[in-house]
Amino acid sequence: MTGITDLAAWHELAAHHADLEGTSTRDLFDEDPDRFRDFSLEAAGLFLDYSKNRLTRETVKRLLDFARDSGVEVMRERMFTGERINTTEDRAVLHVALRNRANRPIHVDGEDVMPAVNDVLARMRRFSERVRSGDWTGHTGRPITDVVNIGIGGSDLGPAMVVRALDPYTRADLRPHFVSNVDGTHLAEVLRRVDPETTLFIVASKTFTTQETLTNAHSARAWLVDRLGDEAAVARHFVAVSTNAEKVRDFGIDTDHMFEFWDWVGGRFSLWSAIGLPIAVAVGMDNFEALLAGAHEMDEHFRTADMGANMPVLLALVGFWNIMFEGAGAHAVLPYDQMLERLPAYLQQAEMESNGKRTTRDGTLVTWPTAPVLFGEPGTNGQHAFYQLIHQGTRLVACDFLAPAQSHNPLGDHHEKLLANVIAQTKALMRGRSESQARAELEGEGHDAAGVARLVQHKTFPGDRPTNTILFRKLDPHTLGALIALYEHRIFVQGVLWRVNSFDQWGVELGKQLARPILGELKGDREPDPDDDASTRGLVAVLKRWREGGDDG
Ligand code: F6P
């Protein structure tokens, strides 16, 4: 595989970046009346403005050359046609098949996956409609009022984010809950609020071996059997979503009540599969299918639009530019929509588990930065928390601002105020405030020369903080699907540019492995490992002493 620095296009980009030295984004706007028009585009109901990044037409052209020479189009084709591009796990990567509403055949090892995809969707429809209509009842014959999804990572974050985002489409008499953390508090707090007779548990785990999920599922099952006094109740109150029928059976869930998906669906890309069952139950299957349709529209755009007019490609390239040349080490996702409050958490896994890598697809170590640290909060809360660092700190944070033109909850002038803040923040981050402007402002406020000198640097903003603005009409299921797919494809393109495999996650394994013997030590089943470092031994000892109620002595 050609390394980044082996490509002529890379060196041309680097030379071009040096030529931009001393040019500010503000200069670029002043020089170019068409900048907004030419650095924005619309696709699948989303509008992207990327003009407030420090780049020019030539930058975009050179980035596109670099993307082509890096094989973005070839890899995209390989993904959409079911090749095993997840090479370290020898798997295809086909979340796009799950929302392939055109039903175009997609083959894995010569077999079209679409009949199986459609079959599971049909089962999800039947089941969700039964729960929603009250036809599916609990063990004592009462309809379901609470649905508890037990899963973690990709088996939690996607459905939890979507159910929150589609809150206006949910029903007050069918309450969704999500339990992920192995901290018993998480489960206990939900169980305290639900009635065992009317609660349905969805145990969601691709592998059905994940410690947290299995622990929570066993505890939930024990609670249910204890409260209803009958082991047989499990059949009416537990269903599973998994690729592992054998483990589901071992747990005691009849595989008739299991919704299947496949190894070519990555955990963090799985909300479109049966992992979306809690979404279908919460908002109805028609809305779940509208979510799929929105994602499919973005997939088609990504697959067919010219690279230079391709929203995920451009978003990826702008991010790549900011990280590789401008020095951005962090990426803030800032949804100005309260219902997208879980989007940053969802994208943390999507982005950092996918591209938080240091090894190329060839198995050599990278010599360039890869995924940024991703974080975020809904606006305007973030403004009163961490935006200070983004405006005036010493680290460059690239930002995505997201906002709906219309609110689901129109209330006085709240929404106009919210939107005004979005635009003002991107303007402030781009333009900043020069020292002379700050000085003039202070003088206008009546400060004497000493006061001006004391405050002027504190009031100066460097500007040139790169931002994208993503607008949509209203947060409906279709739009949300398109938005999530946009981010998925941005992650895919950046993975190709960085030469990493975006679809494995070996980095999460070591901690899991090391937890096993430590668990044994905490439970007293095994002696402390004398070869362990002093901190590990010391922390285990303190916890054991304190758990046994001992003093510090
Ligand atoms: O944290 C690692 C991971 O494998 C994620 O990639 C995945 O989403 C999560 O654990 C849950 O896995 P499972 O669905 O198999 O329980």
Coordinates of C-alpha atoms and ligand atoms in Angstrom, one line a residue:
M1 CA 0.0 0.0 0.0
T2 CA 1.3 3.5 -0.9
G3 CA 2.1 5.5 2.3
I4 CA 0.8 9.0 2.7
T5 CA 4.2 10.6 2.1
D6 CA 4.9 8.4 -0.9
L7 CA 2.3 10.3 -2.9
A8 CA 3.2 13.3 -5.0
A9 CA -0.2 14.7 -4.2
W10 CA 0.8 14.8 -0.5
H11 CA 3.9 16.8 -1.2
E12 CA 1.9 19.2 -3.4
L13 CA -0.6 19.6 -0.5
A14 CA 2.2 20.4 1.9
A15 CA 3.7 23.0 -0.5
H16 CA 0.3 24.5 -1.0
H17 CA -0.2 24.7 2.8
A18 CA 3.1 26.6 3.1
D19 CA 1.8 29.0 0.5
L20 CA -1.2 29.8 2.6
E21 CA 1.0 30.9 5.5
G22 CA -0.2 34.3 6.7
T23 CA -3.6 34.0 4.9
S24 CA -6.6 34.1 7.2
T25 CA -10.1 32.7 6.5
R26 CA -11.3 36.3 7.0
D27 CA -9.0 37.3 4.1
L28 CA -10.4 34.5 2.0
F29 CA -14.0 35.8 2.6
D30 CA -13.0 39.4 1.8
E31 CA -11.4 38.3 -1.5
D32 CA -14.1 36.0 -2.7
P33 CA -17.8 37.0 -2.9
D34 CA -18.7 33.5 -4.1
R35 CA -17.0 31.7 -1.2
F36 CA -20.3 30.7 0.6
R37 CA -21.8 29.5 -2.7
D38 CA -18.8 27.5 -3.7
F39 CA -18.0 26.0 -0.4
S40 CA -21.4 24.6 0.5
L41 CA -23.7 21.9 -0.8
E42 CA -26.9 20.1 -0.2
A43 CA -27.6 16.4 -0.2
A44 CA -30.3 14.1 1.3
G45 CA -32.0 17.0 3.1
L46 CA -28.7 18.2 4.7
F47 CA -27.0 21.5 3.9
L48 CA -23.2 21.7 4.6
D49 CA -21.4 25.0 4.8
Y50 CA -17.6 24.3 5.0
S51 CA -16.6 27.8 3.9
K52 CA -15.4 28.8 7.4
N53 CA -12.3 26.5 7.1
R54 CA -9.0 28.0 6.1
L55 CA -8.8 26.5 2.6
T56 CA -9.2 27.6 -1.0
R57 CA -10.4 26.1 -4.2
E58 CA -6.9 24.9 -4.9
T59 CA -6.8 23.2 -1.5
V60 CA -10.0 21.3 -2.3
K61 CA -8.6 20.3 -5.7
R62 CA -5.4 19.0 -4.2
L63 CA -7.2 17.2 -1.5
L64 CA -9.4 15.5 -4.1
D65 CA -6.3 14.5 -6.0
F66 CA -4.9 13.0 -2.8
A67 CA -8.1 11.2 -2.1
R68 CA -8.2 9.6 -5.6
D69 CA -4.5 8.6 -5.4
S70 CA -5.2 7.1 -1.9
G71 CA -7.9 4.8 -3.4
V72 CA -11.0 6.3 -1.8
E73 CA -13.2 5.4 -4.9
V74 CA -11.7 1.9 -5.1
M75 CA -12.3 1.2 -1.4
R76 CA -15.8 2.6 -1.6
E77 CA -16.6 0.2 -4.4
R78 CA -15.1 -2.6 -2.5
M79 CA -17.2 -1.8 0.6
F80 CA -20.5 -1.5 -1.3
T81 CA -19.9 -4.8 -3.2
G82 CA -19.3 -6.8 -0.1
E83 CA -15.5 -7.4 -0.3
R84 CA -13.8 -8.4 2.9
I85 CA -12.3 -5.0 3.6
N86 CA -12.1 -5.6 7.3
T87 CA -8.9 -7.6 6.7
T88 CA -7.8 -8.2 10.3
E89 CA -11.2 -9.9 11.1
D90 CA -11.6 -11.2 7.5
R91 CA -15.1 -9.7 7.2
A92 CA -17.1 -7.7 4.8
V93 CA -18.4 -4.3 5.9
L94 CA -22.0 -4.0 4.8
H95 CA -24.1 -1.8 7.1
V96 CA -25.1 -0.2 3.8
A97 CA -27.0 -3.4 2.9
L98 CA -29.1 -3.0 6.0
R99 CA -30.7 0.1 4.6
N100 CA -30.5 -0.8 0.9
R101 CA -34.1 0.3 0.2
A102 CA -33.5 -0.1 -3.5
N103 CA -33.0 -3.8 -2.7
R104 CA -30.1 -4.0 -5.2
P105 CA -28.5 -7.5 -4.7
I106 CA -25.4 -7.3 -2.6
H107 CA -23.3 -10.5 -2.4
V108 CA -21.1 -11.9 0.3
D109 CA -19.2 -15.0 -0.8
G110 CA -21.5 -15.3 -3.8
E111 CA -24.8 -15.1 -1.8
D112 CA -27.2 -12.1 -2.0
V113 CA -27.6 -10.9 1.6
M114 CA -30.8 -8.9 0.8
P115 CA -33.4 -11.7 1.3
A116 CA -32.0 -12.3 4.9
V117 CA -32.0 -8.5 5.6
N118 CA -35.6 -8.1 4.4
D119 CA -36.7 -11.2 6.4
V120 CA -35.3 -9.8 9.7
L121 CA -36.9 -6.4 8.9
A122 CA -40.2 -8.2 8.4
R123 CA -39.8 -10.0 11.7
M124 CA -39.0 -6.7 13.4
R125 CA -42.1 -5.2 12.0
R126 CA -44.3 -8.0 13.2
F127 CA -42.8 -8.0 16.7
S128 CA -42.8 -4.3 17.2
E129 CA -46.4 -4.0 16.0
R130 CA -47.4 -6.7 18.4
V131 CA -45.7 -4.9 21.3
R132 CA -47.1 -1.5 20.3
S133 CA -50.7 -2.8 19.8
G134 CA -50.7 -4.7 23.1
D135 CA -51.0 -8.0 21.4
W136 CA -47.7 -9.2 22.8
T137 CA -48.4 -9.5 26.5
G138 CA -46.3 -10.2 29.6
H139 CA -46.5 -13.5 31.5
T140 CA -49.6 -12.3 33.4
G141 CA -51.4 -11.2 30.3
R142 CA -50.8 -7.4 30.7
P143 CA -49.5 -5.3 27.7
I144 CA -45.9 -4.0 27.7
T145 CA -45.4 -0.5 29.0
D146 CA -41.6 -0.4 29.4
V147 CA -38.8 -1.7 27.1
V148 CA -35.4 -2.1 28.6
N149 CA -32.5 -2.5 26.1
I150 CA -29.5 -4.2 27.7
G151 CA -26.4 -3.8 25.6
I152 CA -23.2 -1.8 25.5
G153 CA -21.1 0.1 22.9
G154 CA -22.6 -0.4 19.5
S155 CA -25.4 -2.4 21.0
D156 CA -26.5 0.6 23.1
L157 CA -25.2 3.9 21.8
G158 CA -26.8 4.0 18.4
P159 CA -30.4 2.9 19.6
A160 CA -30.1 5.1 22.7
M161 CA -29.1 8.1 20.6
V162 CA -31.8 7.6 17.9
V163 CA -34.6 6.9 20.4
R164 CA -33.7 10.2 22.2
A165 CA -33.4 12.1 18.9
L166 CA -36.8 10.8 17.8
D167 CA -38.6 11.5 21.1
P168 CA -41.5 13.4 19.4
Y169 CA -42.3 10.1 17.6
T170 CA -42.4 8.0 20.8
R171 CA -45.5 7.2 22.9
A172 CA -46.0 8.1 26.6
D173 CA -47.4 4.7 27.4
L174 CA -44.4 2.8 26.0
R175 CA -41.3 4.0 27.7
P176 CA -37.8 3.1 26.5
H177 CA -34.8 2.5 28.9
F178 CA -31.2 1.7 28.1
V179 CA -28.9 -0.2 30.5
S180 CA -25.3 -0.5 29.5
N181 CA -22.9 0.0 32.4
V182 CA -21.9 -3.0 34.5
D183 CA -22.2 -0.7 37.5
G184 CA -25.2 -2.2 39.2
T185 CA -26.6 1.2 39.8
H186 CA -27.5 1.5 36.2
L187 CA -29.8 -1.5 36.2
A188 CA -31.1 -1.0 39.7
E189 CA -32.2 2.5 38.9
V190 CA -34.3 1.3 35.9
L191 CA -35.7 -1.7 37.7
R192 CA -36.9 0.6 40.5
R193 CA -39.1 2.4 38.0
V194 CA -40.6 -0.5 36.1
D195 CA -43.3 -3.1 36.7
P196 CA -42.1 -6.7 36.1
E197 CA -45.5 -7.7 34.7
T198 CA -45.3 -5.1 31.9
T199 CA -41.6 -4.9 31.2
L200 CA -39.9 -6.3 28.1
F201 CA -36.1 -6.8 28.1
I202 CA -34.2 -6.8 24.8
V203 CA -30.7 -8.3 25.4
A204 CA -28.6 -6.9 22.5
S205 CA -25.1 -8.2 21.9
K206 CA -23.5 -9.1 18.7
T207 CA -21.3 -11.7 20.3
F208 CA -23.5 -12.5 23.3
T209 CA -20.3 -12.8 25.3
T210 CA -19.8 -9.2 26.5
Q211 CA -19.3 -9.2 30.3
E212 CA -21.3 -6.1 31.0
T213 CA -24.3 -7.1 29.0
L214 CA -24.4 -10.7 30.2
T215 CA -24.1 -9.6 33.8
N216 CA -26.9 -7.1 33.5
A217 CA -29.1 -9.6 31.6
H218 CA -28.6 -12.3 34.2
S219 CA -29.4 -9.9 37.0
A220 CA -32.5 -8.6 35.2
R221 CA -33.6 -12.2 34.6
A222 CA -33.2 -13.1 38.3
W223 CA -35.2 -10.0 39.3
L224 CA -38.0 -10.9 36.9
V225 CA -38.2 -14.5 38.0
D226 CA -38.1 -13.5 41.6
R227 CA -40.9 -10.9 41.2
L228 CA -43.2 -13.0 39.0
G229 CA -42.3 -16.2 40.8
D230 CA -42.1 -18.3 37.7
E231 CA -39.1 -19.3 35.5
A232 CA -41.5 -19.6 32.5
A233 CA -42.0 -15.8 32.6
V234 CA -38.7 -15.3 30.9
A235 CA -40.2 -16.4 27.6
R236 CA -42.6 -13.5 27.5
H237 CA -40.2 -10.9 28.9
F238 CA -36.9 -11.5 27.2
V239 CA -35.9 -11.3 23.6
A240 CA -32.4 -11.3 22.1
V241 CA -30.6 -9.5 19.3
S242 CA -27.4 -11.3 18.3
T243 CA -25.3 -13.1 15.7
N244 CA -24.7 -15.9 18.2
A245 CA -27.7 -18.3 18.4
E246 CA -25.9 -20.8 20.5
K247 CA -25.1 -18.3 23.3
V248 CA -28.6 -16.9 23.2
R249 CA -29.9 -20.5 23.7
D250 CA -27.5 -21.0 26.6
F251 CA -28.8 -17.9 28.3
G252 CA -32.3 -19.4 28.1
I253 CA -33.9 -17.3 25.4
D254 CA -35.8 -19.3 22.8
T255 CA -34.2 -18.6 19.4
D256 CA -37.7 -18.0 18.1
H257 CA -37.4 -14.8 20.1
M258 CA -34.0 -13.9 18.7
F259 CA -33.5 -11.3 16.0
E260 CA -30.5 -12.1 13.9
F261 CA -27.8 -10.1 12.3
W262 CA -24.5 -11.0 10.7
D263 CA -20.7 -10.7 11.2
W264 CA -20.5 -8.2 8.3
V265 CA -22.3 -5.7 10.6
G266 CA -19.8 -3.9 12.8
G267 CA -21.0 -3.2 16.3
R268 CA -20.7 0.6 16.0
F269 CA -22.5 0.5 12.6
S270 CA -25.3 -1.8 13.7
L271 CA -28.2 0.5 14.7
W272 CA -29.7 -0.2 11.2
S273 CA -29.9 -4.0 11.9
A274 CA -32.0 -5.8 14.5
I275 CA -30.0 -3.8 17.0
G276 CA -32.5 -1.1 16.1
L277 CA -35.3 -3.2 17.6
P278 CA -35.8 -0.8 20.5
I279 CA -36.0 2.0 18.0
A280 CA -38.7 0.2 16.0
V281 CA -40.7 -0.5 19.2
A282 CA -40.3 3.0 20.5
V283 CA -41.2 4.9 17.3
G284 CA -42.9 2.3 15.1
M285 CA -41.5 0.4 12.2
D286 CA -42.6 3.0 9.6
N287 CA -40.4 5.5 11.3
F288 CA -37.6 3.0 11.6
E289 CA -37.8 2.4 7.8
A290 CA -37.8 6.2 7.2
L291 CA -34.6 6.3 9.2
L292 CA -33.2 3.6 6.9
A293 CA -34.5 5.5 3.8
G294 CA -32.6 8.6 4.9
A295 CA -29.4 6.7 5.4
H296 CA -29.9 5.0 2.0
E297 CA -30.3 8.4 0.3
M298 CA -27.0 9.4 1.8
D299 CA -25.4 6.1 0.7
E300 CA -26.6 6.7 -2.9
H301 CA -25.2 10.2 -2.8
F302 CA -21.9 8.9 -1.4
R303 CA -21.7 6.1 -3.9
T304 CA -22.6 8.0 -7.0
A305 CA -21.9 11.8 -6.6
D306 CA -18.8 13.2 -8.1
M307 CA -16.0 13.4 -5.5
G308 CA -16.0 17.2 -5.7
A309 CA -19.7 17.4 -5.0
N310 CA -19.8 14.5 -2.5
M311 CA -20.8 15.6 1.0
P312 CA -19.1 12.8 3.0
V313 CA -16.0 13.0 0.9
L314 CA -15.7 16.8 1.3
L315 CA -16.4 16.6 5.0
A316 CA -13.7 14.0 5.4
L317 CA -11.2 16.0 3.4
V318 CA -11.8 19.2 5.3
G319 CA -11.3 17.3 8.6
F320 CA -8.2 15.6 7.2
W321 CA -6.8 19.0 6.2
N322 CA -7.5 20.5 9.6
I323 CA -5.8 17.5 11.4
M324 CA -2.8 17.0 9.1
F325 CA -1.9 20.5 8.2
E326 CA -3.7 23.0 10.5
G327 CA -2.8 21.0 13.6
A328 CA -6.3 20.2 15.0
G329 CA -6.1 17.4 17.5
A330 CA -9.7 17.5 18.7
H331 CA -13.1 17.6 17.0
A332 CA -16.2 19.0 18.7
V333 CA -19.6 17.9 17.6
L334 CA -22.0 20.7 18.7
P335 CA -25.7 19.9 18.0
Y336 CA -28.0 22.9 18.5
D337 CA -30.9 20.5 19.0
Q338 CA -31.5 19.1 22.5
M339 CA -32.8 15.9 21.0
L340 CA -29.3 15.2 19.5
E341 CA -27.8 15.3 23.0
R342 CA -26.5 11.7 22.7
L343 CA -25.0 12.3 19.2
P344 CA -21.5 13.2 20.5
A345 CA -21.4 10.1 22.7
Y346 CA -22.5 8.0 19.7
L347 CA -19.9 9.5 17.5
Q348 CA -17.2 9.1 20.1
Q349 CA -17.4 5.3 19.5
A350 CA -18.0 5.6 15.8
E351 CA -15.0 7.8 15.2
M352 CA -12.5 6.9 17.9
E353 CA -13.1 3.1 17.8
S354 CA -12.9 3.2 14.0
N355 CA -10.0 5.5 13.4
G356 CA -8.2 5.6 16.7
K357 CA -5.5 3.4 15.2
R358 CA -1.7 3.5 14.9
T359 CA -1.2 0.6 12.5
T360 CA -1.8 0.8 8.7
R361 CA -3.8 -1.9 6.9
D362 CA -0.4 -3.3 5.9
G363 CA 0.6 -3.7 9.5
T364 CA 3.2 -1.0 9.7
L365 CA 3.1 1.8 12.2
V366 CA 1.8 5.2 11.0
T367 CA 4.0 8.2 11.1
W368 CA 1.1 10.7 11.0
P369 CA -1.8 11.6 13.3
T370 CA -5.0 9.7 12.9
A371 CA -8.5 10.2 14.6
P372 CA -8.9 13.3 16.7
V373 CA -10.3 13.3 20.2
L374 CA -14.1 13.8 19.7
F375 CA -16.3 15.4 22.2
G376 CA -19.4 17.6 22.3
E377 CA -22.4 18.9 24.1
P378 CA -25.7 20.4 22.8
G379 CA -25.7 24.1 22.2
T380 CA -26.0 26.4 24.0
N381 CA -24.8 24.5 27.0
G382 CA -21.3 24.0 25.5
Q383 CA -20.9 27.7 25.1
H384 CA -21.1 28.2 28.8
A385 CA -18.6 25.3 29.5
F386 CA -15.7 24.6 27.1
Y387 CA -16.1 27.1 24.2
Q388 CA -13.6 29.3 26.0
L389 CA -10.8 26.9 25.1
I390 CA -12.0 26.7 21.5
H391 CA -12.0 30.5 21.1
Q392 CA -8.8 31.4 23.0
G393 CA -7.0 28.2 24.1
T394 CA -3.7 27.0 22.7
R395 CA -5.1 23.9 21.0
L396 CA -6.9 23.9 17.7
V397 CA -10.4 22.3 17.9
A398 CA -12.3 21.8 14.6
C399 CA -16.0 22.0 15.1
D400 CA -19.2 20.8 13.5
F401 CA -22.3 22.9 14.3
L402 CA -25.6 21.2 13.6
A403 CA -29.0 22.9 13.7
P404 CA -32.6 22.4 12.5
A405 CA -34.4 25.3 10.8
Q406 CA -37.6 24.2 12.6
S407 CA -38.1 23.0 16.2
H408 CA -40.4 20.2 17.2
N409 CA -41.2 22.4 20.2
P410 CA -41.7 26.0 19.0
L411 CA -41.8 28.1 22.1
G412 CA -41.8 31.9 21.9
D413 CA -38.5 33.0 20.3
H414 CA -36.4 30.2 21.8
H415 CA -35.5 28.8 18.4
E416 CA -34.5 32.1 16.8
K417 CA -32.2 32.6 19.8
L418 CA -30.8 29.1 19.5
L419 CA -30.1 29.7 15.7
A420 CA -28.6 33.1 16.3
N421 CA -26.1 31.5 18.6
V422 CA -25.1 28.9 16.0
I423 CA -24.3 31.6 13.4
A424 CA -22.7 33.9 15.9
Q425 CA -20.4 31.3 17.2
T426 CA -19.1 30.2 13.8
K427 CA -18.6 33.8 12.9
A428 CA -16.7 34.6 16.1
L429 CA -14.5 31.5 15.7
M430 CA -13.7 32.3 12.1
R431 CA -13.2 36.1 12.4
G432 CA -11.9 36.4 16.0
R433 CA -11.2 39.9 17.2
S434 CA -7.9 41.6 16.4
E435 CA -5.8 43.4 19.0
S436 CA -6.6 46.8 17.4
Q437 CA -10.4 46.0 17.5
A438 CA -10.0 44.9 21.2
R439 CA -8.1 48.1 21.9
A440 CA -10.7 50.3 20.2
E441 CA -13.5 48.6 22.1
L442 CA -11.7 49.1 25.5
E443 CA -11.1 52.7 24.7
G444 CA -14.7 53.1 23.8
E445 CA -15.7 51.7 27.2
G446 CA -13.7 54.5 28.8
H447 CA -10.6 52.5 30.0
D448 CA -7.4 54.6 30.5
A449 CA -4.2 53.6 28.7
A450 CA -3.1 51.4 31.6
G451 CA -6.5 49.6 31.7
V452 CA -6.3 49.0 28.0
A453 CA -2.8 47.6 28.2
R454 CA -3.8 45.3 31.0
L455 CA -6.9 43.9 29.3
V456 CA -6.1 44.0 25.6
Q457 CA -4.6 40.5 25.2
H458 CA -7.4 39.0 27.2
K459 CA -9.9 40.5 24.9
T460 CA -8.2 39.5 21.7
F461 CA -9.4 36.4 19.8
P462 CA -7.1 34.8 17.1
G463 CA -9.9 33.6 14.9
D464 CA -9.3 31.0 12.2
R465 CA -10.9 28.3 14.3
P466 CA -12.3 25.9 11.6
T467 CA -16.0 25.1 11.6
N468 CA -18.5 23.3 9.5
T469 CA -22.2 24.1 9.8
I470 CA -24.7 21.4 9.0
L471 CA -28.4 22.5 8.7
F472 CA -31.5 20.5 8.2
R473 CA -35.2 21.5 8.0
K474 CA -36.4 19.5 11.1
L475 CA -35.1 16.5 12.9
D476 CA -37.3 13.7 11.5
P477 CA -36.4 10.0 11.0
H478 CA -35.3 10.5 7.4
T479 CA -33.1 13.4 8.2
L480 CA -31.6 11.7 11.1
G481 CA -30.8 8.6 9.0
A482 CA -29.0 10.8 6.4
L483 CA -27.1 12.6 9.1
I484 CA -25.8 9.4 10.8
A485 CA -24.8 8.0 7.4
L486 CA -23.0 11.2 6.5
Y487 CA -20.8 10.7 9.6
E488 CA -20.3 7.0 8.9
H489 CA -19.0 7.7 5.4
R490 CA -16.8 10.6 6.6
I491 CA -15.2 8.1 9.0
F492 CA -14.8 5.6 6.2
V493 CA -13.1 8.1 3.9
Q494 CA -10.8 9.3 6.6
G495 CA -9.8 5.8 7.5
V496 CA -8.8 5.2 3.8
L497 CA -6.8 8.5 3.8
W498 CA -5.0 7.4 7.0
R499 CA -4.5 3.9 5.6
V500 CA -6.0 2.3 8.7
N501 CA -8.7 -0.5 9.0
S502 CA -11.7 1.4 10.4
F503 CA -13.6 -1.7 11.2
D504 CA -11.6 -3.6 13.8
Q505 CA -11.1 -2.6 17.5
W506 CA -8.2 -4.6 18.9
G507 CA -7.4 -1.8 21.3
V508 CA -10.4 -2.6 23.6
E509 CA -9.2 -6.2 24.1
L510 CA -6.2 -5.8 26.5
G511 CA -8.2 -4.2 29.3
K512 CA -10.9 -6.9 29.0
Q513 CA -8.2 -9.6 29.3
L514 CA -6.5 -8.0 32.3
A515 CA -9.8 -7.5 34.1
R516 CA -10.3 -11.3 34.4
P517 CA -7.5 -12.1 36.9
I518 CA -8.1 -8.9 38.8
L519 CA -11.8 -9.9 39.2
G520 CA -10.6 -13.2 40.6
E521 CA -8.4 -11.3 43.1
L522 CA -11.2 -9.0 44.2
K523 CA -13.5 -11.9 44.7
G524 CA -10.8 -13.7 46.7
D525 CA -10.7 -16.6 44.3
R526 CA -7.1 -16.1 43.5
E527 CA -4.0 -14.7 45.1
P528 CA -2.6 -11.4 44.0
D529 CA -0.1 -11.8 41.2
P530 CA 3.4 -11.2 42.8
D531 CA 4.7 -10.1 39.3
D532 CA 2.1 -7.3 39.0
D533 CA 3.3 -3.8 39.3
A534 CA 3.0 -2.2 42.8
S535 CA 0.2 0.1 41.8
T536 CA -2.1 -2.7 40.6
R537 CA -1.4 -4.8 43.7
G538 CA -1.8 -1.8 46.0
L539 CA -5.1 -0.7 44.5
V540 CA -6.5 -4.2 44.8
A541 CA -5.4 -4.4 48.4
V542 CA -7.0 -1.1 49.3
L543 CA -10.3 -2.0 47.7
K544 CA -10.4 -5.4 49.4
R545 CA -9.7 -3.9 52.7
W546 CA -12.3 -1.2 52.3
R547 CA -14.9 -3.6 51.0
E548 CA -14.4 -5.9 54.0
G549 CA -15.0 -2.8 56.2
G550 CA -11.4 -2.8 57.4
D551 CA -9.6 0.4 58.5
D552 CA -6.6 1.8 56.8
G553 CA -4.1 0.0 59.1
Ligands
F6P1 O1 -16.0 -2.4 23.1 C1 -15.8 -3.3 22.1 C2 -17.0 -3.8 21.5 O2 -16.7 -5.0 20.8 C3 -17.7 -2.8 20.6 O3 -17.1 -2.7 19.3 C4 -19.1 -3.3 20.6 O4 -20.0 -2.4 20.0 C5 -19.3 -3.6 22.0 O5 -18.0 -4.1 22.5 C6 -20.4 -4.5 22.3 O6 -20.2 -5.8 21.8 P1 -21.4 -6.8 21.7 O7 -22.5 -6.3 20.9 O8 -20.8 -8.1 21.1 O9 -21.9 -7.1 23.1

